[in-house]
Coordinates of C-alpha atoms and ligand atoms in Angstrom, one line a residue:
X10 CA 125.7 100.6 112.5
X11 CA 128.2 103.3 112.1
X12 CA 131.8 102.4 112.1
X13 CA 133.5 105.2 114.1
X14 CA 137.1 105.2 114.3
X15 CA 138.3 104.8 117.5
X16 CA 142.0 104.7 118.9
X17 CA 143.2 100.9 119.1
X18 CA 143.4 100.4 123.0
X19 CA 146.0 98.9 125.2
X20 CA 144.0 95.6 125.6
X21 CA 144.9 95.1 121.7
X22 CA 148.2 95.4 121.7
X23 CA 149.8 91.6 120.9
X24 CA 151.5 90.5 123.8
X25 CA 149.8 92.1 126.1
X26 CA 147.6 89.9 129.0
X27 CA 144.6 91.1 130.5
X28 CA 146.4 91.9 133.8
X29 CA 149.3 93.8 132.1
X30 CA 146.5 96.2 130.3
X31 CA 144.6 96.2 133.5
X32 CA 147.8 98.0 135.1
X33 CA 148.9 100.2 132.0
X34 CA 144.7 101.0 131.5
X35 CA 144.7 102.3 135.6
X36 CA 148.2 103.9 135.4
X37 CA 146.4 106.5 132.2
X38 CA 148.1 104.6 129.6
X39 CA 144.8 103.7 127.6
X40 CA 146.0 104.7 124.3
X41 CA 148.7 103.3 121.9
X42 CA 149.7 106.6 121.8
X43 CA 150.5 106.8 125.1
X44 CA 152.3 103.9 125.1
X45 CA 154.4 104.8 122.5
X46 CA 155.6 108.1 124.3
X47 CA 156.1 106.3 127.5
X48 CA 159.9 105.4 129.1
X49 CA 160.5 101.9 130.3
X50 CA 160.9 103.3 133.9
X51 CA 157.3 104.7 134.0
X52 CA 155.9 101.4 133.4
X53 CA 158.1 99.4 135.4
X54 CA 156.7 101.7 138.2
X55 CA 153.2 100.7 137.9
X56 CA 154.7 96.9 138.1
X57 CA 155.3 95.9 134.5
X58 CA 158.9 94.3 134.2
X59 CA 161.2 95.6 132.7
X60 CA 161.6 93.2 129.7
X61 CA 158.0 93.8 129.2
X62 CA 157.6 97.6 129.5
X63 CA 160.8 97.5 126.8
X64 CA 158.2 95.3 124.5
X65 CA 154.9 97.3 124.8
X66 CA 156.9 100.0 124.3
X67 CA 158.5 99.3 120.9
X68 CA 155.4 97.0 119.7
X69 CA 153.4 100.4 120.2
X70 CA 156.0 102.7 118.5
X71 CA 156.2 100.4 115.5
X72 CA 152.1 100.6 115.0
X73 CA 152.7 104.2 115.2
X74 CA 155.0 103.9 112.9
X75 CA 157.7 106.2 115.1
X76 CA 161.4 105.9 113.5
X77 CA 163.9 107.6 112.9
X78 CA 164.3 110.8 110.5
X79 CA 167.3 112.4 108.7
X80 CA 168.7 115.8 109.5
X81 CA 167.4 116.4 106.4
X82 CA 163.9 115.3 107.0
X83 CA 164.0 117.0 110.3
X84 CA 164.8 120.3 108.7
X85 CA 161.9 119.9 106.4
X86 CA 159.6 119.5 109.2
X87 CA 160.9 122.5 111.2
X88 CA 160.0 124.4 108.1
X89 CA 156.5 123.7 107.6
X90 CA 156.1 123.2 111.2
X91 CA 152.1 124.3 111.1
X92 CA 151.8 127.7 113.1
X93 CA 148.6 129.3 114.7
X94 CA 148.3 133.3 113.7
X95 CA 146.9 135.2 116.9
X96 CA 145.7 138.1 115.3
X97 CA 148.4 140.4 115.6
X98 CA 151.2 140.1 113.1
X99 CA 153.8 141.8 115.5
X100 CA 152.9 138.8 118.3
X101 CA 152.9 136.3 115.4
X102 CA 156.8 137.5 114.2
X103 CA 158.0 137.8 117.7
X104 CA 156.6 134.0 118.3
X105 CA 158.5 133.1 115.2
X106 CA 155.1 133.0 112.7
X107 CA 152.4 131.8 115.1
X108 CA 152.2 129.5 118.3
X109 CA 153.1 126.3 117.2
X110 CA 152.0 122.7 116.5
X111 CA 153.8 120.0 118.9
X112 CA 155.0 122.9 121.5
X113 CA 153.2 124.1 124.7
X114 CA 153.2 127.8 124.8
X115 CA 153.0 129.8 128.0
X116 CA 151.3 132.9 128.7
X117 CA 151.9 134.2 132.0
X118 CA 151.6 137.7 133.4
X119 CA 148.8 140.0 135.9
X120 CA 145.2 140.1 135.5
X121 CA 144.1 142.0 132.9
X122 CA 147.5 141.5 130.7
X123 CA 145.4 139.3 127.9
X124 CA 146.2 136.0 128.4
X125 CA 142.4 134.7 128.1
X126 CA 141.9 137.3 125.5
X127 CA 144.6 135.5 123.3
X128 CA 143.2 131.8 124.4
X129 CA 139.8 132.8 123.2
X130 CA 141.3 134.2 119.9
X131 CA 143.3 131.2 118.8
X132 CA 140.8 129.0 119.9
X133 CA 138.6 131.2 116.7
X134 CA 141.9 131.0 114.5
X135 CA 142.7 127.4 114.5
X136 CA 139.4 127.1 112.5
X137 CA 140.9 129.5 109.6
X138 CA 142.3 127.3 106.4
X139 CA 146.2 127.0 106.5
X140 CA 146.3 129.7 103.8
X141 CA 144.9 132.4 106.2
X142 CA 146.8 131.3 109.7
X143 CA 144.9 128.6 110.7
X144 CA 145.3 124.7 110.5
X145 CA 141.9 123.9 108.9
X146 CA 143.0 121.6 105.4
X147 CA 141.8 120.0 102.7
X148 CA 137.6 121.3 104.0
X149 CA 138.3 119.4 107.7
X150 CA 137.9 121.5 110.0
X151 CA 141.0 122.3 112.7
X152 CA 138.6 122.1 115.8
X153 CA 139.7 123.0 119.8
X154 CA 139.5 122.1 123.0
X155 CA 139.3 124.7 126.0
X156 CA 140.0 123.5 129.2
X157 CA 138.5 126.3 131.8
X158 CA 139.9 126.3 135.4
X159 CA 138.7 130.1 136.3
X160 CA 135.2 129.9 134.5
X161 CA 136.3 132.9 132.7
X162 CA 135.2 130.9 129.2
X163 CA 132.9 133.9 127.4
X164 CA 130.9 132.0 124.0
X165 CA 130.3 136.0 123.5
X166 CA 133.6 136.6 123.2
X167 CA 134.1 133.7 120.4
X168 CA 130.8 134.6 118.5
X169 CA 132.1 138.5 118.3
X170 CA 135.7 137.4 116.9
X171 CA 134.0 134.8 114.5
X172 CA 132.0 138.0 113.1
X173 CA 134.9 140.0 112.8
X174 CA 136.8 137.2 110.9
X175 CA 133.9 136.8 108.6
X176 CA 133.4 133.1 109.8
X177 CA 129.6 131.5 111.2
X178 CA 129.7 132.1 114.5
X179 CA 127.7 129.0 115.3
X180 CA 129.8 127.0 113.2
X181 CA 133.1 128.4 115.0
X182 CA 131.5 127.5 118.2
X183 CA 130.6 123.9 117.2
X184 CA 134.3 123.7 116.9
X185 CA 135.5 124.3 120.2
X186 CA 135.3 121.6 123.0
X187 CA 134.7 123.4 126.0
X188 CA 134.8 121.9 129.6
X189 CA 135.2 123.1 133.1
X190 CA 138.0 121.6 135.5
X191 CA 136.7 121.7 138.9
X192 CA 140.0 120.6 140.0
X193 CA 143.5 119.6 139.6
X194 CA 142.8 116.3 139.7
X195 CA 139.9 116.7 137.4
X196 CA 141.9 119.0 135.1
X197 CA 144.8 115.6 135.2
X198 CA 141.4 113.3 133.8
X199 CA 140.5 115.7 131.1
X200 CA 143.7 115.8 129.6
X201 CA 143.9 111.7 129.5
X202 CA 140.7 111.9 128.3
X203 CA 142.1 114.6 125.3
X204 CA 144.2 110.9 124.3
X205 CA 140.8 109.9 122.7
X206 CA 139.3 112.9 121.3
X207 CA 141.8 114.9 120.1
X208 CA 142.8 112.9 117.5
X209 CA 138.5 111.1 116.7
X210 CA 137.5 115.0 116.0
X211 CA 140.9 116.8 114.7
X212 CA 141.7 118.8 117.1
X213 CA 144.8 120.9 116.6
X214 CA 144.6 123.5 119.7
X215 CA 144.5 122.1 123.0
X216 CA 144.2 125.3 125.7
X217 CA 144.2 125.2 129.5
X218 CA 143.4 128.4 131.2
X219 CA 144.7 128.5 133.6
X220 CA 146.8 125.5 134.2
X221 CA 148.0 126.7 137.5
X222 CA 144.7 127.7 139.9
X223 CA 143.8 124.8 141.0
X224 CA 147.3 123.8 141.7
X225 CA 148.0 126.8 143.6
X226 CA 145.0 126.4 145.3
X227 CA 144.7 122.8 146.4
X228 CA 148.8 122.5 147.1
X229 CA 149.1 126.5 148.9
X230 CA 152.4 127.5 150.0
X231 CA 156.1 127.0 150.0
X232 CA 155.3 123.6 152.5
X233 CA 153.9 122.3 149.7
X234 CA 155.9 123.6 146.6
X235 CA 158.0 120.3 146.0
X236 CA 154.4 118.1 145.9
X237 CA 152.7 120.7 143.6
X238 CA 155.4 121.1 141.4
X239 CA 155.7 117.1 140.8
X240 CA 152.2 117.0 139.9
X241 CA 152.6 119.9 137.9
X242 CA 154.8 118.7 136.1
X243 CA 153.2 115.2 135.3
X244 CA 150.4 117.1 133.9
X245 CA 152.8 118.9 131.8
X246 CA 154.7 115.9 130.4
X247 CA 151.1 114.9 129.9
X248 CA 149.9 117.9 127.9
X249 CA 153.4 117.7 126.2
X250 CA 153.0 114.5 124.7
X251 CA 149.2 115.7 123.3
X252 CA 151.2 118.0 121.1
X253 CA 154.1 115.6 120.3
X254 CA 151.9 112.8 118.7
X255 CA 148.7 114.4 117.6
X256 CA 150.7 117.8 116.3
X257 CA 148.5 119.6 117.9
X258 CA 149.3 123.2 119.8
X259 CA 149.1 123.6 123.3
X260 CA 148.4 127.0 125.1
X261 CA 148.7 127.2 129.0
X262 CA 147.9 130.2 131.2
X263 CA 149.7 131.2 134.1
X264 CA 148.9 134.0 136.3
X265 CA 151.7 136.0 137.5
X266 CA 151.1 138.9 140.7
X267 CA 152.8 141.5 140.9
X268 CA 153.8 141.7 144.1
X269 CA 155.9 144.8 145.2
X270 CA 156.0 144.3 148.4
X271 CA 157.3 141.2 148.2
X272 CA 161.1 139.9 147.6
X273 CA 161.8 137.0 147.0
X274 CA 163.9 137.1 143.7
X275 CA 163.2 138.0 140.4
X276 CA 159.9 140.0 140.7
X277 CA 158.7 138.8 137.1
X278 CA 158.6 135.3 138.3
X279 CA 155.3 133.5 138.5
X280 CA 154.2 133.0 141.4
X281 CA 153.8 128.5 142.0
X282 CA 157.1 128.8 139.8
X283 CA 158.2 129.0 136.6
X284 CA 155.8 126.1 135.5
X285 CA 157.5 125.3 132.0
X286 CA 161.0 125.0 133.8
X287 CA 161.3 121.5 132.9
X288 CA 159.2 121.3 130.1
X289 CA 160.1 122.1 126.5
X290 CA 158.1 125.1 125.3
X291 CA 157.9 128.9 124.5
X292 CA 157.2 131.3 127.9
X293 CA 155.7 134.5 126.6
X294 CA 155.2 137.4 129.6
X295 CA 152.2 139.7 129.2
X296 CA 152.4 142.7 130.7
X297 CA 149.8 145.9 130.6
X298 CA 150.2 149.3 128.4
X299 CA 148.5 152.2 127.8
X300 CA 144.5 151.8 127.0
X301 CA 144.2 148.5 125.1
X302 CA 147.8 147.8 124.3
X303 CA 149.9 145.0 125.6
X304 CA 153.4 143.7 125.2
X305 CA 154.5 140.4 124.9
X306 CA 158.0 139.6 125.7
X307 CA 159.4 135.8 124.8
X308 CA 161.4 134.4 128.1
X309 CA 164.1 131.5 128.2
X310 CA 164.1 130.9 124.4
X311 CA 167.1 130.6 122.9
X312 CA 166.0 130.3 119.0
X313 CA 164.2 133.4 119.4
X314 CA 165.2 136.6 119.5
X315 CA 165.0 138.6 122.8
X316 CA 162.6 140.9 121.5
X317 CA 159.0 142.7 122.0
X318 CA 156.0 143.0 120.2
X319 CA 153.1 145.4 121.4
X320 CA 149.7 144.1 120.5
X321 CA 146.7 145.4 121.2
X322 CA 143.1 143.9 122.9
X323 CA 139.5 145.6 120.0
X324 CA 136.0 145.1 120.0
X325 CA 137.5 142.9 117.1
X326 CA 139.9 140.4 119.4
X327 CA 143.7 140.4 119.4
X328 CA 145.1 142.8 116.9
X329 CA 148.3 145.2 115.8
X330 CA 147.6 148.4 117.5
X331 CA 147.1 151.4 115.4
X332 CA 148.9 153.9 114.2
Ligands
GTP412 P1 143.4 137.0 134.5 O1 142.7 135.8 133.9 O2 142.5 137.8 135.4 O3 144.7 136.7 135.0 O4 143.6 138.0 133.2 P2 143.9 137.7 131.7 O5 145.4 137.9 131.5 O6 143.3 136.4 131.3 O7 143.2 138.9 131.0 P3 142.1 138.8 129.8 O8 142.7 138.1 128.7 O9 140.8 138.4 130.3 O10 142.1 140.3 129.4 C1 141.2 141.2 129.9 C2 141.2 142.5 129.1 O11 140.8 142.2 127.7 C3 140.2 143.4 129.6 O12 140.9 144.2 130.6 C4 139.8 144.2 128.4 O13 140.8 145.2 128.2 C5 140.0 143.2 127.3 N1 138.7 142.7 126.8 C6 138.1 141.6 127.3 N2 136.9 141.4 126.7 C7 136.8 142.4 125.8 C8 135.8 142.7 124.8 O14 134.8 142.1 124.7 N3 136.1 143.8 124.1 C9 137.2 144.6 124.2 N4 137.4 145.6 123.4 N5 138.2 144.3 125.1 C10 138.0 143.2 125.9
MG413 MG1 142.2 135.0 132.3

């Protein structure tokens, strides 16, 4: 029999009864992992005492060997904080080098402005070696996982920007996890699911596209803004945590309608709500040019420069334009 390594569970943990990982394993928290990343006060809400939930927590962190880091250390990481190329190097420069392990990074903008376009394309690019702008080390492949809300997911698409990249397409394709939300809820499971597989197969780029359909769809209105945003955001702390403890990237979609007819406030804002308001992360608006060109503009960042980049959309995938 094949030993496969599996994350330890919950039920493992020393000091932890049967009923205590009955609650944590029906509150989502079936991982070490996500135990470690957990506050007291989100336990103690699913009926774990305080005293307790202090306990699991630290036991957890201390097999996950969580600690803390100098300055020093810190600056170290920041520096070869691993960076996903997207094909363009004016989008990679204004992103500051890539999109980023351990951060969610938000696309939003109108149909057409290249949000999937870009999804598809790092979802080919993780799969490069480090050298050439993708996370693959050491032969082991940097795989991905692409959570599809829209059913907009095109294999095509993937195969044509393998080619272009000089990669096998099948082998590219072997490498991304793909799976259709068929709602909000569903999209929620997936991502606890993501505790498991993420880190059993490597995967370093976790996109959801788009992570705000279903929500829009399910929770409609202004009546039910304050509900959808809660659960929103839970999905978000979720997704956030994914890229904390597995360093893995995180792309979310978001689409934005332009609405000219419509005033209320800033007429760039997406509509649901800017969905990475609370959460920590880079907000990058899309917006159409002429033919295939696009222009990315980084919002709300405040170690970033409040810049540009034009890209463009080829046959190829994501690219500087020409000229
Ligand atoms: P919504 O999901 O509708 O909000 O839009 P989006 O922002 O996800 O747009 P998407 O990334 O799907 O971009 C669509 C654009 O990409 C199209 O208008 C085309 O210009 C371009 N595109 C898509 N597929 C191809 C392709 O196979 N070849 C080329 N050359 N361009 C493509
Ligand atoms: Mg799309």
């Amino acid at each position: 029999m094949e030993a496969e390594r599996k994350p330890i569970s919950v039920a493992e943990l020393p000091g932890v009864g049967p009923s205590t990982a009955a609650k944590l394993i029906d509150a989502g928290f079936t991982t070490i992992e996500a135990l470690a990343v957990a506050t007291p006060e989100e336990l103690v809400a699913i009926g774990i005492p305080l005293t307790t939930a202090q306990k699991i927590i630290k036991t957890a962190r201390q097999m996950l060997d969580i600690r803390f880091r100098t300055a020093k250390e810190v600056k170290l990481e920041r520096m070869n904080l691993k960076k996903i190329t997207t094909g363009s190097k004016n989008l990679d420069e204004l992103l500051g080098g890539g999109i980023e392990t351990k951060t969610i990074t938000e696309f939003f903008g109108e149909f057409g402005s290249g949000k999937s376009q870009i999804c598809h394309q790092a979802s080919v690019n993780v799969q490069l070696p480090v050298e050439q702008g993708g996370l693959s080390e050491d032969g082991k492949p940097a795989k991905a996982v692409y959570v599809d809300t829209e059913g907009t997911f095109r294999w095509e698409r993937i195969e044509q920007m393998a080619k272009c990249l000089g990669l096998d397409p099948d082998q590219v394709m072997d490498n991304i996890y793909y799976i259709r939300a068929v709602n909000s809820d569903h999209q929620m499971a997936i991502v606890e699911e993501l505790f498991s597989l993420v880190p059993k197969e490597n995967i370093k780029l976790i996109v959801v596209d788009s992570v705000t359909s279903h929500f829009r769809a399910e929770y409609p209105g202004r009546e039910n803004l304050a509900v959808r945003q809660q659960k929103l955001n839970k999905h978000l702390h979720q997704l956030g945590k994914l890229a904390e403890v597995y360093d893995a990237a995180v792309i979310i979609t978001n689409q934005v309608m332009a609405r000219p007819d419509v005033f209320y406030g800033d007429p760039t804002q997406a509509v649901g709500g800017h969905v990475l308001y609370h959460a920590p992360g880079i907000r990058v608006q899309l917006k159409k040019a002429r033919g295939n060109k696009r222009i990315a503009r980084v919002v709300d960042a405040p170690h970033l420069p409040e810049a540009e980049a034009v890209f463009a959309i080829t046959e190829c995938g994501i690219r500087d334009p020409e000229e």
